[in-house]
GROMACS .gro file of N, CA, C and O in nm:
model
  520
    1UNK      N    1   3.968  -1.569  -3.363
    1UNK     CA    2   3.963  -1.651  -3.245
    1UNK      C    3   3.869  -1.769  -3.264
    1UNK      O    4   3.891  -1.872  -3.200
    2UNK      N    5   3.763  -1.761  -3.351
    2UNK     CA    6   3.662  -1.855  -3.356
    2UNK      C    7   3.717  -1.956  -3.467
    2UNK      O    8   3.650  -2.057  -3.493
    3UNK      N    9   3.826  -1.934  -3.528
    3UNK     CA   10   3.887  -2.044  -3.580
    3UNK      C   11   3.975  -2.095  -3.518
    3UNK      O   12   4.016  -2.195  -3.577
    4UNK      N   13   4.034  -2.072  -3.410
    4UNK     CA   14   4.111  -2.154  -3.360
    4UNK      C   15   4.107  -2.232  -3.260
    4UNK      O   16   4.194  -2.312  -3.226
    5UNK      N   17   3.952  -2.199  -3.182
    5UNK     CA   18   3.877  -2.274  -3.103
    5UNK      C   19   3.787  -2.385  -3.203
    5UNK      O   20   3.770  -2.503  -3.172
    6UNK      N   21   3.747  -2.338  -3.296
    6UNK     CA   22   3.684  -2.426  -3.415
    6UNK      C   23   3.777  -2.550  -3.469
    6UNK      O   24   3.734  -2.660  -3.504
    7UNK      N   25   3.938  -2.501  -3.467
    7UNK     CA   26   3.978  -2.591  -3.495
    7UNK      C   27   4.049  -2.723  -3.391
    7UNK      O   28   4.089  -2.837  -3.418
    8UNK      N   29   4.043  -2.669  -3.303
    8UNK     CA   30   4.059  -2.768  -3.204
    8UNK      C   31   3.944  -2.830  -3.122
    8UNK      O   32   3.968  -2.865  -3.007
    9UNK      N   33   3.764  -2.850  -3.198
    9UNK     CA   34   3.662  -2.890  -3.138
    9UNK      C   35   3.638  -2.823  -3.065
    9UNK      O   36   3.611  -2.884  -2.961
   10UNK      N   37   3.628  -2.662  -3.050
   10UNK     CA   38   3.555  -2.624  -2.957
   10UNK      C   39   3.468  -2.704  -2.932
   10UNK      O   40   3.453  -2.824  -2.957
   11UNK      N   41   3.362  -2.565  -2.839
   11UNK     CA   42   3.227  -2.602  -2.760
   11UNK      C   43   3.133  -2.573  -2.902
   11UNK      O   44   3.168  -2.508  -3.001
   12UNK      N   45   3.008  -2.641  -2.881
   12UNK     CA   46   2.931  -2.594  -2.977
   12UNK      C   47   2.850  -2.522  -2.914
   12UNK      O   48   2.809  -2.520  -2.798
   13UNK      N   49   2.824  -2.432  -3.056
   13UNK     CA   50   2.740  -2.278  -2.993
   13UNK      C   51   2.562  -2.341  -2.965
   13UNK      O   52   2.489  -2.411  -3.033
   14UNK      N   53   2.546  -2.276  -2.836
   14UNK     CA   54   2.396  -2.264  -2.807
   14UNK      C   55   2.329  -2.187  -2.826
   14UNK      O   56   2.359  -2.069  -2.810
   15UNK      N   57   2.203  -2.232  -2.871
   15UNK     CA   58   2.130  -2.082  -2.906
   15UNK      C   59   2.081  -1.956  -2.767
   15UNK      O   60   2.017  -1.995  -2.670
   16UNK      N   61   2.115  -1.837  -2.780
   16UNK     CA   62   2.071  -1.767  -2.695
   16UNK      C   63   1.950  -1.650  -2.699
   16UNK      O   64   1.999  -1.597  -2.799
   17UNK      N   65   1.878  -1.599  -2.683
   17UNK     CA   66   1.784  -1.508  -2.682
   17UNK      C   67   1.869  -1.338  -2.712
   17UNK      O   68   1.987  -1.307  -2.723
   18UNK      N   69   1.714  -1.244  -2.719
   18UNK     CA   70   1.752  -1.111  -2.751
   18UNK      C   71   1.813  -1.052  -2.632
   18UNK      O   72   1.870  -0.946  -2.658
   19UNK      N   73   1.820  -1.093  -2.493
   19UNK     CA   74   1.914  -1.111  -2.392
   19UNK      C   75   2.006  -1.135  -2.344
   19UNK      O   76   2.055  -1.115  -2.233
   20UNK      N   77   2.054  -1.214  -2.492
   20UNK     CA   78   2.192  -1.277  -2.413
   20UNK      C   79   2.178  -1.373  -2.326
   20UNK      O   80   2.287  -1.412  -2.285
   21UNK      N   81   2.068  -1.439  -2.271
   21UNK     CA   82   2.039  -1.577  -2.206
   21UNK      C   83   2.036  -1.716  -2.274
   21UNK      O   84   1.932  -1.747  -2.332
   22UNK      N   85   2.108  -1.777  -2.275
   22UNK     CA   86   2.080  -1.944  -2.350
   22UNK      C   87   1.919  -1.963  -2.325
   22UNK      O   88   1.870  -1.951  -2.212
   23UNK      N   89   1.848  -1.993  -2.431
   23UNK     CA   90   1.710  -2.042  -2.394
   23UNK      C   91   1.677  -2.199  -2.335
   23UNK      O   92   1.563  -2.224  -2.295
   24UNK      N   93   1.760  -2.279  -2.334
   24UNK     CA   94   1.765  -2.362  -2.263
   24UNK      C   95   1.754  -2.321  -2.084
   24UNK      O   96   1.691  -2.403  -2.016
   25UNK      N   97   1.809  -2.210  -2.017
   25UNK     CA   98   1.869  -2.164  -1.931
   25UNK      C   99   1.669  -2.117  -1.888
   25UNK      O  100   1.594  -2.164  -1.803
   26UNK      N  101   1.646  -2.001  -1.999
   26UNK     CA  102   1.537  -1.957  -1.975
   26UNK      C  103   1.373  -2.041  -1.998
   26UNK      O  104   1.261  -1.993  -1.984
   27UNK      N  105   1.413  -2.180  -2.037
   27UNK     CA  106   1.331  -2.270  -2.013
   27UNK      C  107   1.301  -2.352  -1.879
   27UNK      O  108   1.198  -2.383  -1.819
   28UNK      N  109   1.435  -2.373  -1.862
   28UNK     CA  110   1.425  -2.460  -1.734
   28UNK      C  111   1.386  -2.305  -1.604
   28UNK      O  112   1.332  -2.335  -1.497
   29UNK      N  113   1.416  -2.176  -1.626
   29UNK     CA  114   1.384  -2.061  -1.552
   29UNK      C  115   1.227  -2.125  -1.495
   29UNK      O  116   1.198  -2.175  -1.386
   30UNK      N  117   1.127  -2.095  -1.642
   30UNK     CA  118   1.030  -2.076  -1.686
   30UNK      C  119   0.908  -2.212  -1.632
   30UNK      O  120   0.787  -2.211  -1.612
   31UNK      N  121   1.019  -2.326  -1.624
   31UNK     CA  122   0.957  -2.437  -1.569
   31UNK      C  123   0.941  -2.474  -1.415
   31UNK      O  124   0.863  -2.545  -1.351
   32UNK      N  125   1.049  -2.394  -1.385
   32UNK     CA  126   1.066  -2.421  -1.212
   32UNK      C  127   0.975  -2.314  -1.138
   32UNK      O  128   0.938  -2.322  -1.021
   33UNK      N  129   0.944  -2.202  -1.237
   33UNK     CA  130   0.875  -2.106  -1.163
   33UNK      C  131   0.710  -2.156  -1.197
   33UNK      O  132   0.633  -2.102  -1.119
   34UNK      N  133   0.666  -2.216  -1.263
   34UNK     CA  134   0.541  -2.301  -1.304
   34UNK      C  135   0.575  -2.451  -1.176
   34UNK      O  136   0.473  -2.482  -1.114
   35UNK      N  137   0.602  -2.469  -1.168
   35UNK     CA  138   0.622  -2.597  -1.023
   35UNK      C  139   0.607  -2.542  -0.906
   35UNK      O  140   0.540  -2.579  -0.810
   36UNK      N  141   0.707  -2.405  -0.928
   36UNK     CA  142   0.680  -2.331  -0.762
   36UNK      C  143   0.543  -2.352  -0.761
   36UNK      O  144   0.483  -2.440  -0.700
   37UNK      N  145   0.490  -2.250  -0.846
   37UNK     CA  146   0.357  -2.137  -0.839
   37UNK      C  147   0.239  -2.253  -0.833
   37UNK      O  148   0.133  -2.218  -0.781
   38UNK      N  149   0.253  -2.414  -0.893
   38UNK     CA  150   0.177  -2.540  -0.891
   38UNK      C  151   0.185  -2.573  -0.736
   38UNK      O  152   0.081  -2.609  -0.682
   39UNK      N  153   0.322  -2.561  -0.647
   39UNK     CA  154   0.310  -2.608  -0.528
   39UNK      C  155   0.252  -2.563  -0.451
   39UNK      O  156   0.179  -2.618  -0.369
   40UNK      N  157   0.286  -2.412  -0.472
   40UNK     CA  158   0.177  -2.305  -0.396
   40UNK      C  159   0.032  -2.340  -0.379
   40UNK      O  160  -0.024  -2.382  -0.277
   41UNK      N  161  -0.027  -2.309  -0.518
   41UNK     CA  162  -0.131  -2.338  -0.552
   41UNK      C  163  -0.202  -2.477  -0.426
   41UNK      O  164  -0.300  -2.460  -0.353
   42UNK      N  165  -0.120  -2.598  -0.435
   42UNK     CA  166  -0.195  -2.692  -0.346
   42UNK      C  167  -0.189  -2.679  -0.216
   42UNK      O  168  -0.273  -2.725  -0.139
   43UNK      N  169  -0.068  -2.600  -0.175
   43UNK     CA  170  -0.038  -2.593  -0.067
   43UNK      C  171  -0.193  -2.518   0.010
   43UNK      O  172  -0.270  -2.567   0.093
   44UNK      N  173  -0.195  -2.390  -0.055
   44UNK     CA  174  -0.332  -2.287  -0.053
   44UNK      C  175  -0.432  -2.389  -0.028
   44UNK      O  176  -0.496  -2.401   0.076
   45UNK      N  177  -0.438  -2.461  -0.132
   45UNK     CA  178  -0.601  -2.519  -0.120
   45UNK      C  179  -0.591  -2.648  -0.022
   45UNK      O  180  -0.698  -2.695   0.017
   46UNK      N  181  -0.479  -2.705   0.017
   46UNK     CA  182  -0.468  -2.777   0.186
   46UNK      C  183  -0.515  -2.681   0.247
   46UNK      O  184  -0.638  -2.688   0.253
   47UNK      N  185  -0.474  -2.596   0.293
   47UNK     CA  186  -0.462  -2.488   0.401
   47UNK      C  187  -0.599  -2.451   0.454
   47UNK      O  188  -0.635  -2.449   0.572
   48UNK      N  189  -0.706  -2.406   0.290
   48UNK     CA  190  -0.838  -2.367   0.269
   48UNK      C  191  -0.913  -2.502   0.345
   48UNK      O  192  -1.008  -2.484   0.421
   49UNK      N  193  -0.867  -2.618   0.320
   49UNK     CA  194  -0.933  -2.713   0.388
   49UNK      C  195  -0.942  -2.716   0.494
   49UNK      O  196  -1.048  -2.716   0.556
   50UNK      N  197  -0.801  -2.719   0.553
   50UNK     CA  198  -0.771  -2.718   0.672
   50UNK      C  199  -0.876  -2.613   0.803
   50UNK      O  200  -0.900  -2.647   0.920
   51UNK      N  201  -0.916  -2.499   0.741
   51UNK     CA  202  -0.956  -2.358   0.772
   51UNK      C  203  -1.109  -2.411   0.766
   51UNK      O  204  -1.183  -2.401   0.864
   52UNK      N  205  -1.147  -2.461   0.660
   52UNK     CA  206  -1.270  -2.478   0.637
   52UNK      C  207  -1.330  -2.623   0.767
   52UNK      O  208  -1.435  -2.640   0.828
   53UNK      N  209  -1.216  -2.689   0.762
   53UNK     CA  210  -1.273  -2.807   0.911
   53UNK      C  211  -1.267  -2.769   1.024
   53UNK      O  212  -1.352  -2.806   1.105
   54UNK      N  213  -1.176  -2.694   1.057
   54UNK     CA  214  -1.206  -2.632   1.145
   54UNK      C  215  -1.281  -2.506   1.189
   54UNK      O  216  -1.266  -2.475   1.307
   55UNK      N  217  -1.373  -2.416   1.100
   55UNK     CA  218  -1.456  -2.342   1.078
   55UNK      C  219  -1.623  -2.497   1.150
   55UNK      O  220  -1.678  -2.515   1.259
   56UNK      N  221  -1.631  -2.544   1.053
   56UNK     CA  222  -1.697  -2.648   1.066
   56UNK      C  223  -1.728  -2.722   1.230
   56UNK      O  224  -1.833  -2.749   1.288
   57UNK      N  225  -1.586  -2.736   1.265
   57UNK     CA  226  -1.595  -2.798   1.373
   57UNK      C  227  -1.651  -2.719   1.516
   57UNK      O  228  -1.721  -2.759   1.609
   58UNK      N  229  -1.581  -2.574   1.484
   58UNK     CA  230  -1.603  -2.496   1.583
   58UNK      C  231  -1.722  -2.376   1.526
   58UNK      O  232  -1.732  -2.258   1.557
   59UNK      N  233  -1.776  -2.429   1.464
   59UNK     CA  234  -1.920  -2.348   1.385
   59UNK      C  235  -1.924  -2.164   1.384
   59UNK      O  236  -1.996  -2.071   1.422
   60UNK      N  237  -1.768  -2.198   1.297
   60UNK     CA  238  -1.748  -2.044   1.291
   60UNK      C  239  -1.782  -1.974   1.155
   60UNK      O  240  -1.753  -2.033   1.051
   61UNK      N  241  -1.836  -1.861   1.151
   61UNK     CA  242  -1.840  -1.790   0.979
   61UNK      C  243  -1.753  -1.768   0.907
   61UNK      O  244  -1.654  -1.745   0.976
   62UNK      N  245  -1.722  -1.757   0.765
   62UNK     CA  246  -1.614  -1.718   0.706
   62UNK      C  247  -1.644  -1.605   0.652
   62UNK      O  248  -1.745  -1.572   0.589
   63UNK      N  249  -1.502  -1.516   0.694
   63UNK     CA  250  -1.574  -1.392   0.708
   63UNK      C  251  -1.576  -1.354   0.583
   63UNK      O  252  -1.495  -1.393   0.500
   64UNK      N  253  -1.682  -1.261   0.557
   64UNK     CA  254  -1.723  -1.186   0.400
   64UNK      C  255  -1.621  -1.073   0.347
   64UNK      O  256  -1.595  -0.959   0.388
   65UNK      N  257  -1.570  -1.154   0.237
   65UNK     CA  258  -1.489  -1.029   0.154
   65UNK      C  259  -1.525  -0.872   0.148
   65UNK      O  260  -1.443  -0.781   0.155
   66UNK      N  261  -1.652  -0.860   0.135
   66UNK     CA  262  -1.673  -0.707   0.085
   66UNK      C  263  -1.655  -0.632   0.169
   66UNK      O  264  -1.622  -0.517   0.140
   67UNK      N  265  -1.671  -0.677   0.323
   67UNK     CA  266  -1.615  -0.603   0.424
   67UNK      C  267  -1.488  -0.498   0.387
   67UNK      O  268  -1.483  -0.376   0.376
   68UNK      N  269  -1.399  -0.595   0.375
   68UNK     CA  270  -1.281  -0.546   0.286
   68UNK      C  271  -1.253  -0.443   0.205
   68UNK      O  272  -1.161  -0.362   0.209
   69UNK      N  273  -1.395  -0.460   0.086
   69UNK     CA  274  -1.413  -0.386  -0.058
   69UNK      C  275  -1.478  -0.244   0.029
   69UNK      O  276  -1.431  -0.140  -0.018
   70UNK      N  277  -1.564  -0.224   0.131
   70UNK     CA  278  -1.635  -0.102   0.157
   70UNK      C  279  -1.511  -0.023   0.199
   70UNK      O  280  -1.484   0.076   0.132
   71UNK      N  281  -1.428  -0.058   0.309
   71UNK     CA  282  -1.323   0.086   0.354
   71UNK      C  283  -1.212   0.062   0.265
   71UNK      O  284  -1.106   0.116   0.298
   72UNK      N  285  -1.211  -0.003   0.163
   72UNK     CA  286  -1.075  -0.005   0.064
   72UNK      C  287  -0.962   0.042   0.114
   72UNK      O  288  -0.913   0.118   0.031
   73UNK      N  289  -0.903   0.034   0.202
   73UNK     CA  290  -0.769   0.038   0.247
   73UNK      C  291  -0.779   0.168   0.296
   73UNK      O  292  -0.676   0.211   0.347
   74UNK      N  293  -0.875   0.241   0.295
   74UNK     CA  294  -0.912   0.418   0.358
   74UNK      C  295  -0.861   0.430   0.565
   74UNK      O  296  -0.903   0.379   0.669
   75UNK      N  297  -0.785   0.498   0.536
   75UNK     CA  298  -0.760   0.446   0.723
   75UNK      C  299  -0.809   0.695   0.733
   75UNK      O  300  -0.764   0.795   0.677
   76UNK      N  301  -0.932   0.660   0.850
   76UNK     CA  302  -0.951   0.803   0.850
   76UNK      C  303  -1.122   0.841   0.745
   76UNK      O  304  -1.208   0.767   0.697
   77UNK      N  305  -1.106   0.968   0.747
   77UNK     CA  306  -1.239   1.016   0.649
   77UNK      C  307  -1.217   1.008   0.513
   77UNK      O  308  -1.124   0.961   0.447
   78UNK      N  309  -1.305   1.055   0.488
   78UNK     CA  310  -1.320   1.060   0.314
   78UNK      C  311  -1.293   1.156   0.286
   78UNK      O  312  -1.308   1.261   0.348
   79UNK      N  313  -1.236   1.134   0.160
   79UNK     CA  314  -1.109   1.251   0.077
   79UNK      C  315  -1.253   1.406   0.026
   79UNK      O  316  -1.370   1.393  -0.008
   80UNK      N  317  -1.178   1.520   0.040
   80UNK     CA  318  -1.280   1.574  -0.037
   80UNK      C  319  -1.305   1.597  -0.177
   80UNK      O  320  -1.203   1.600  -0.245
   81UNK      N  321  -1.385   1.609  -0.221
   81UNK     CA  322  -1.394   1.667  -0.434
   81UNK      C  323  -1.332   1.814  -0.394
   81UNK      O  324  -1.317   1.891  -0.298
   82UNK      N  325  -1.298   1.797  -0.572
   82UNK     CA  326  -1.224   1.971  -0.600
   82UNK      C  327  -1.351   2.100  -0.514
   82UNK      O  328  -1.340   2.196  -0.438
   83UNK      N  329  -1.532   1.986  -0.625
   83UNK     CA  330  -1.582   2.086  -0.557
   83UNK      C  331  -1.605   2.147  -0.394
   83UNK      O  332  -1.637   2.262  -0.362
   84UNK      N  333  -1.583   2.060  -0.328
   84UNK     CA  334  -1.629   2.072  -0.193
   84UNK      C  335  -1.488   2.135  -0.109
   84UNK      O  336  -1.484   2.165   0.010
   85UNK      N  337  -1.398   2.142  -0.189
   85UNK     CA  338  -1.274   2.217  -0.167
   85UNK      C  339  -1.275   2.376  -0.178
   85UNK      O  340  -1.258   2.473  -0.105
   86UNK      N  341  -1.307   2.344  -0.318
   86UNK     CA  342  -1.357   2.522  -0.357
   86UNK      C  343  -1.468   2.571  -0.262
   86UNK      O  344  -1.447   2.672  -0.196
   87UNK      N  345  -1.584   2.507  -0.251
   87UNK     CA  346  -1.668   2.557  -0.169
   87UNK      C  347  -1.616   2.608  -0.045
   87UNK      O  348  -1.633   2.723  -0.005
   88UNK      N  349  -1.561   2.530   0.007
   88UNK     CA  350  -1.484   2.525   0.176
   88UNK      C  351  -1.399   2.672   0.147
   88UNK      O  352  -1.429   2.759   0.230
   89UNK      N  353  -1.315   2.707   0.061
   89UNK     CA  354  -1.259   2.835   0.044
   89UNK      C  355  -1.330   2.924   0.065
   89UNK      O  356  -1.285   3.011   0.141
   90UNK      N  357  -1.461   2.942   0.013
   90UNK     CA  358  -1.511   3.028  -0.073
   90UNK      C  359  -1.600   3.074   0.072
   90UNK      O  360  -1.673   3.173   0.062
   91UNK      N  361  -1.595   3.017   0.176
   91UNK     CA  362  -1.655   3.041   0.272
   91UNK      C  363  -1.818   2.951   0.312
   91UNK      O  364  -1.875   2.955   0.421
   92UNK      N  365  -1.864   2.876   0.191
   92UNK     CA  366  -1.991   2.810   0.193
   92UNK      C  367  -2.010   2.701   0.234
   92UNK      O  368  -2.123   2.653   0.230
   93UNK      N  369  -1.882   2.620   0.294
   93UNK     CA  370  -1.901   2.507   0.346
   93UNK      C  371  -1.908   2.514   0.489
   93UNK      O  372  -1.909   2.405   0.546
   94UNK      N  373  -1.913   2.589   0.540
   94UNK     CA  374  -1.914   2.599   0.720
   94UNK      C  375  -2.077   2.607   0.753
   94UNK      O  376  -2.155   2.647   0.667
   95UNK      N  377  -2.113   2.572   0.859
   95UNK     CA  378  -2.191   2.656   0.858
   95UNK      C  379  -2.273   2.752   0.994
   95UNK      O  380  -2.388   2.779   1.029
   96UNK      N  381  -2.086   2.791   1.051
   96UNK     CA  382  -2.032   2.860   1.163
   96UNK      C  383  -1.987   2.999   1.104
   96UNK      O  384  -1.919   3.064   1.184
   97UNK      N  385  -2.010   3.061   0.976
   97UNK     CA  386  -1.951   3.168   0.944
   97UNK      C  387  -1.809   3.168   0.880
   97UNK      O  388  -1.724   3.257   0.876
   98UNK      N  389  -1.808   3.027   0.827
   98UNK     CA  390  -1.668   3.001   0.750
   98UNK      C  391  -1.596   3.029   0.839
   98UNK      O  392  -1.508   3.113   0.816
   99UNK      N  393  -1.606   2.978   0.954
   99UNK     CA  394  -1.494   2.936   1.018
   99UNK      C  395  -1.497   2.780   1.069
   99UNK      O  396  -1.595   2.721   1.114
  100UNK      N  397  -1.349   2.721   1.049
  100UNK     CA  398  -1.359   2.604   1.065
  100UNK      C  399  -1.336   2.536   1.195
  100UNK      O  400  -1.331   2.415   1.218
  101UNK      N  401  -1.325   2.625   1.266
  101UNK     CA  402  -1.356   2.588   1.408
  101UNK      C  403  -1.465   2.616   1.484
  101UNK      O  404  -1.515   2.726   1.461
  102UNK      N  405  -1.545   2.516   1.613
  102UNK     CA  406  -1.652   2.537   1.655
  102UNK      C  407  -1.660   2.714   1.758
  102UNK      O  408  -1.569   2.777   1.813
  103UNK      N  409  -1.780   2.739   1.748
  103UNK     CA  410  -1.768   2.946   1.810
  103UNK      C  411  -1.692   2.906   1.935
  103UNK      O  412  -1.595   2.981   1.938
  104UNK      N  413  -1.689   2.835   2.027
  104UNK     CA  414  -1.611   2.844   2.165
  104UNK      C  415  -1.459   2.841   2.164
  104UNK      O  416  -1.376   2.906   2.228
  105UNK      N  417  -1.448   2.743   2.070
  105UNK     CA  418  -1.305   2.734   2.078
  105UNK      C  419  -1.212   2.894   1.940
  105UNK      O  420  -1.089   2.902   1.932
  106UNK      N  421  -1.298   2.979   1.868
  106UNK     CA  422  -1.278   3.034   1.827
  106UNK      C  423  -1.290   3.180   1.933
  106UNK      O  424  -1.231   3.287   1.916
  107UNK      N  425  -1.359   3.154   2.013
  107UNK     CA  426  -1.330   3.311   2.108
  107UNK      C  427  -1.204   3.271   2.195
  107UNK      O  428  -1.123   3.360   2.223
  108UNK      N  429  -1.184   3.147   2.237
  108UNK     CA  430  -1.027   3.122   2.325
  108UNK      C  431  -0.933   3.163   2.228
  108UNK      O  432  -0.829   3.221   2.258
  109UNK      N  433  -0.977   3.127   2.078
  109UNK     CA  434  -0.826   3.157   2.028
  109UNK      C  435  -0.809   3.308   1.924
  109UNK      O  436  -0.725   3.361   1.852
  110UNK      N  437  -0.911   3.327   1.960
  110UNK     CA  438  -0.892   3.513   1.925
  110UNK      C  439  -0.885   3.568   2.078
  110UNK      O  440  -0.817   3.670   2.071
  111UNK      N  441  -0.923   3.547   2.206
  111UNK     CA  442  -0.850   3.575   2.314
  111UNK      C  443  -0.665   3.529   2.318
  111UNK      O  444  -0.609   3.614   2.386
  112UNK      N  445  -0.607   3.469   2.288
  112UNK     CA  446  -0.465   3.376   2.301
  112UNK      C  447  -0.424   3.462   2.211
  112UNK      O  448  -0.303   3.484   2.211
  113UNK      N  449  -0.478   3.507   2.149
  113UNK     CA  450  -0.386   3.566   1.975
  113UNK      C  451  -0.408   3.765   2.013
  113UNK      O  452  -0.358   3.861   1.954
  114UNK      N  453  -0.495   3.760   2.126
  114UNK     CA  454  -0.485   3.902   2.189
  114UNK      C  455  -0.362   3.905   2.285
  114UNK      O  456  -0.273   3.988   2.267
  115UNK      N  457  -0.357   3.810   2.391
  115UNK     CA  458  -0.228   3.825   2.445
  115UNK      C  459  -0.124   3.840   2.453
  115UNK      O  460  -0.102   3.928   2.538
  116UNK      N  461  -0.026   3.796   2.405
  116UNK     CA  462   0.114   3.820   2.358
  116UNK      C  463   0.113   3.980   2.314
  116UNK      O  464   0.194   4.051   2.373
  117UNK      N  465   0.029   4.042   2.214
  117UNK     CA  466  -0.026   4.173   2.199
  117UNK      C  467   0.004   4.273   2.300
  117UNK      O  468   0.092   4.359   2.298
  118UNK      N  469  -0.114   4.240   2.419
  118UNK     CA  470  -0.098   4.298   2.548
  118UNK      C  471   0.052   4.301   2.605
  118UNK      O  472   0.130   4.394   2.587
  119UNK      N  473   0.078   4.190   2.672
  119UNK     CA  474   0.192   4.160   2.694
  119UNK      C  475   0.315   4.257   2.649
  119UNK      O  476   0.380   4.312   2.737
  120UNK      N  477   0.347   4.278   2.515
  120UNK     CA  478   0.450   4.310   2.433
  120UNK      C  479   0.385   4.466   2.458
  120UNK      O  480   0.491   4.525   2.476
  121UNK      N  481   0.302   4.549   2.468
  121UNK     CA  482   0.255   4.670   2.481
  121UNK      C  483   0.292   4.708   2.624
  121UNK      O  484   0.369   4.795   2.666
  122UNK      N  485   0.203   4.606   2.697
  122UNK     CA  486   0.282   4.642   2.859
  122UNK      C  487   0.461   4.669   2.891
  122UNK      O  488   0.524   4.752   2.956
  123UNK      N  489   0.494   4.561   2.812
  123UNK     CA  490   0.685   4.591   2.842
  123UNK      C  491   0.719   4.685   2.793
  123UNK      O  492   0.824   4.732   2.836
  124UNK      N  493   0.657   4.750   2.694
  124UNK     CA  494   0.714   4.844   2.585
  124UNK      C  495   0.683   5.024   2.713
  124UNK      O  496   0.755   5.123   2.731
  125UNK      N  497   0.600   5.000   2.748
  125UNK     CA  498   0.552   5.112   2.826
  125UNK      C  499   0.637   5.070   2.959
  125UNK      O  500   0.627   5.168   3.033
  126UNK      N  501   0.689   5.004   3.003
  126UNK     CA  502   0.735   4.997   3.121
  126UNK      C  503   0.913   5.015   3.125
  126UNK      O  504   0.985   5.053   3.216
  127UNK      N  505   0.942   4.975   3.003
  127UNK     CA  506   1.091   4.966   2.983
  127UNK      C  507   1.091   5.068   2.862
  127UNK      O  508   1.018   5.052   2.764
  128UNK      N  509   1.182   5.177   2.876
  128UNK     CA  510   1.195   5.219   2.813
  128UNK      C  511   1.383   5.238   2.734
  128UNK      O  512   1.482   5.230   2.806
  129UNK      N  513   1.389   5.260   2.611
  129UNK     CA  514   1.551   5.236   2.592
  129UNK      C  515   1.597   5.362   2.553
  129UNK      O  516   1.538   5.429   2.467
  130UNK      N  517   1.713   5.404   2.619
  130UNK     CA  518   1.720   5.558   2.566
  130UNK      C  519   1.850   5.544   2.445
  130UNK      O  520   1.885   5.643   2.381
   0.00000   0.00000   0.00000
C-alpha cells in the first residue's frame, strides 16, 4: 500500500512519538498549556493586588497561613495511637473503671438493659401456652 500512495505523491510522513502522537501536535499541546498556566499566573498576581488595595484601604489583616497548617484539614478530635488504643482495651485508659461512659449515665443504662428482662419474665408468668 505504501507504494502506491508513494507513487502517486503521497503525504509525507511526520514524525510521531512512542504514543502514536505527531510531535508537532504534542508541541503546540505543550505550548498552549505554558500560555494558559502564564495567563493564570498574571491573572493571580492582578487579583493579589487587587486584595492587597483593598486590604489597605479598608485596614484589614491578611490572614495568616498557619492557621490553616495547625487543624490540617482535621474536622473533630484527634486520632488515637495504637498505644492509647491498646491501653483503652486493656481497661487503663478510663478513669471511671474502664468504662467509657460517665457513672450516671451507666446506672440508666444497666437499669434499661434490666427491663425488657422484667418485662419478658412478667408475660411469661402470666400467659401461659399449653
Amino acid at each position: 500500500m505504501d507504494m502506491i500512495t508513494g507513487a502517486f505523491g503521497g503525504e509525507d510522513e511526520e514524525e510521531t512519538n512512542e504514543d502514536g502522537e505527531l510531535v508537532s501536535v504534542v508541541e503546540a499541546r505543550k505550548e498552549a498549556e505554558e500560555k494558559r498556566r502564564e495567563k493564570h499566573r498574571q491573572m493571580e498576581a492582578e487579583r493579589e493586588d487587587i486584595r492587597q488595595s483593598v486590604r489597605d484601604k479598608y485596614k484589614i489583616k491578611k490572614k495568616e497561613p498557619d492557621f490553616m497548617m495547625e487543624t490540617s484539614g482535621q474536622i473533630g478530635r484527634k486520632k488515637k495511637s495504637p498505644e492509647e488504643l491498646a491501653a483503652e482495651a486493656k481497661g487503663e485508659g478510663g478513669g471511671n473503671g474502664g468504662s467509657a461512659l460517665p457513672a450516671g449515665l451507666s446506672d440508666v443504662t444497666s437499669k434499661l438493659g434490666e427491663g425488657p428482662s422484667a418485662i419478658v419474665s412478667s408475660v411469661q408468668e402470666k400467659c401461659s401456652l399449653m
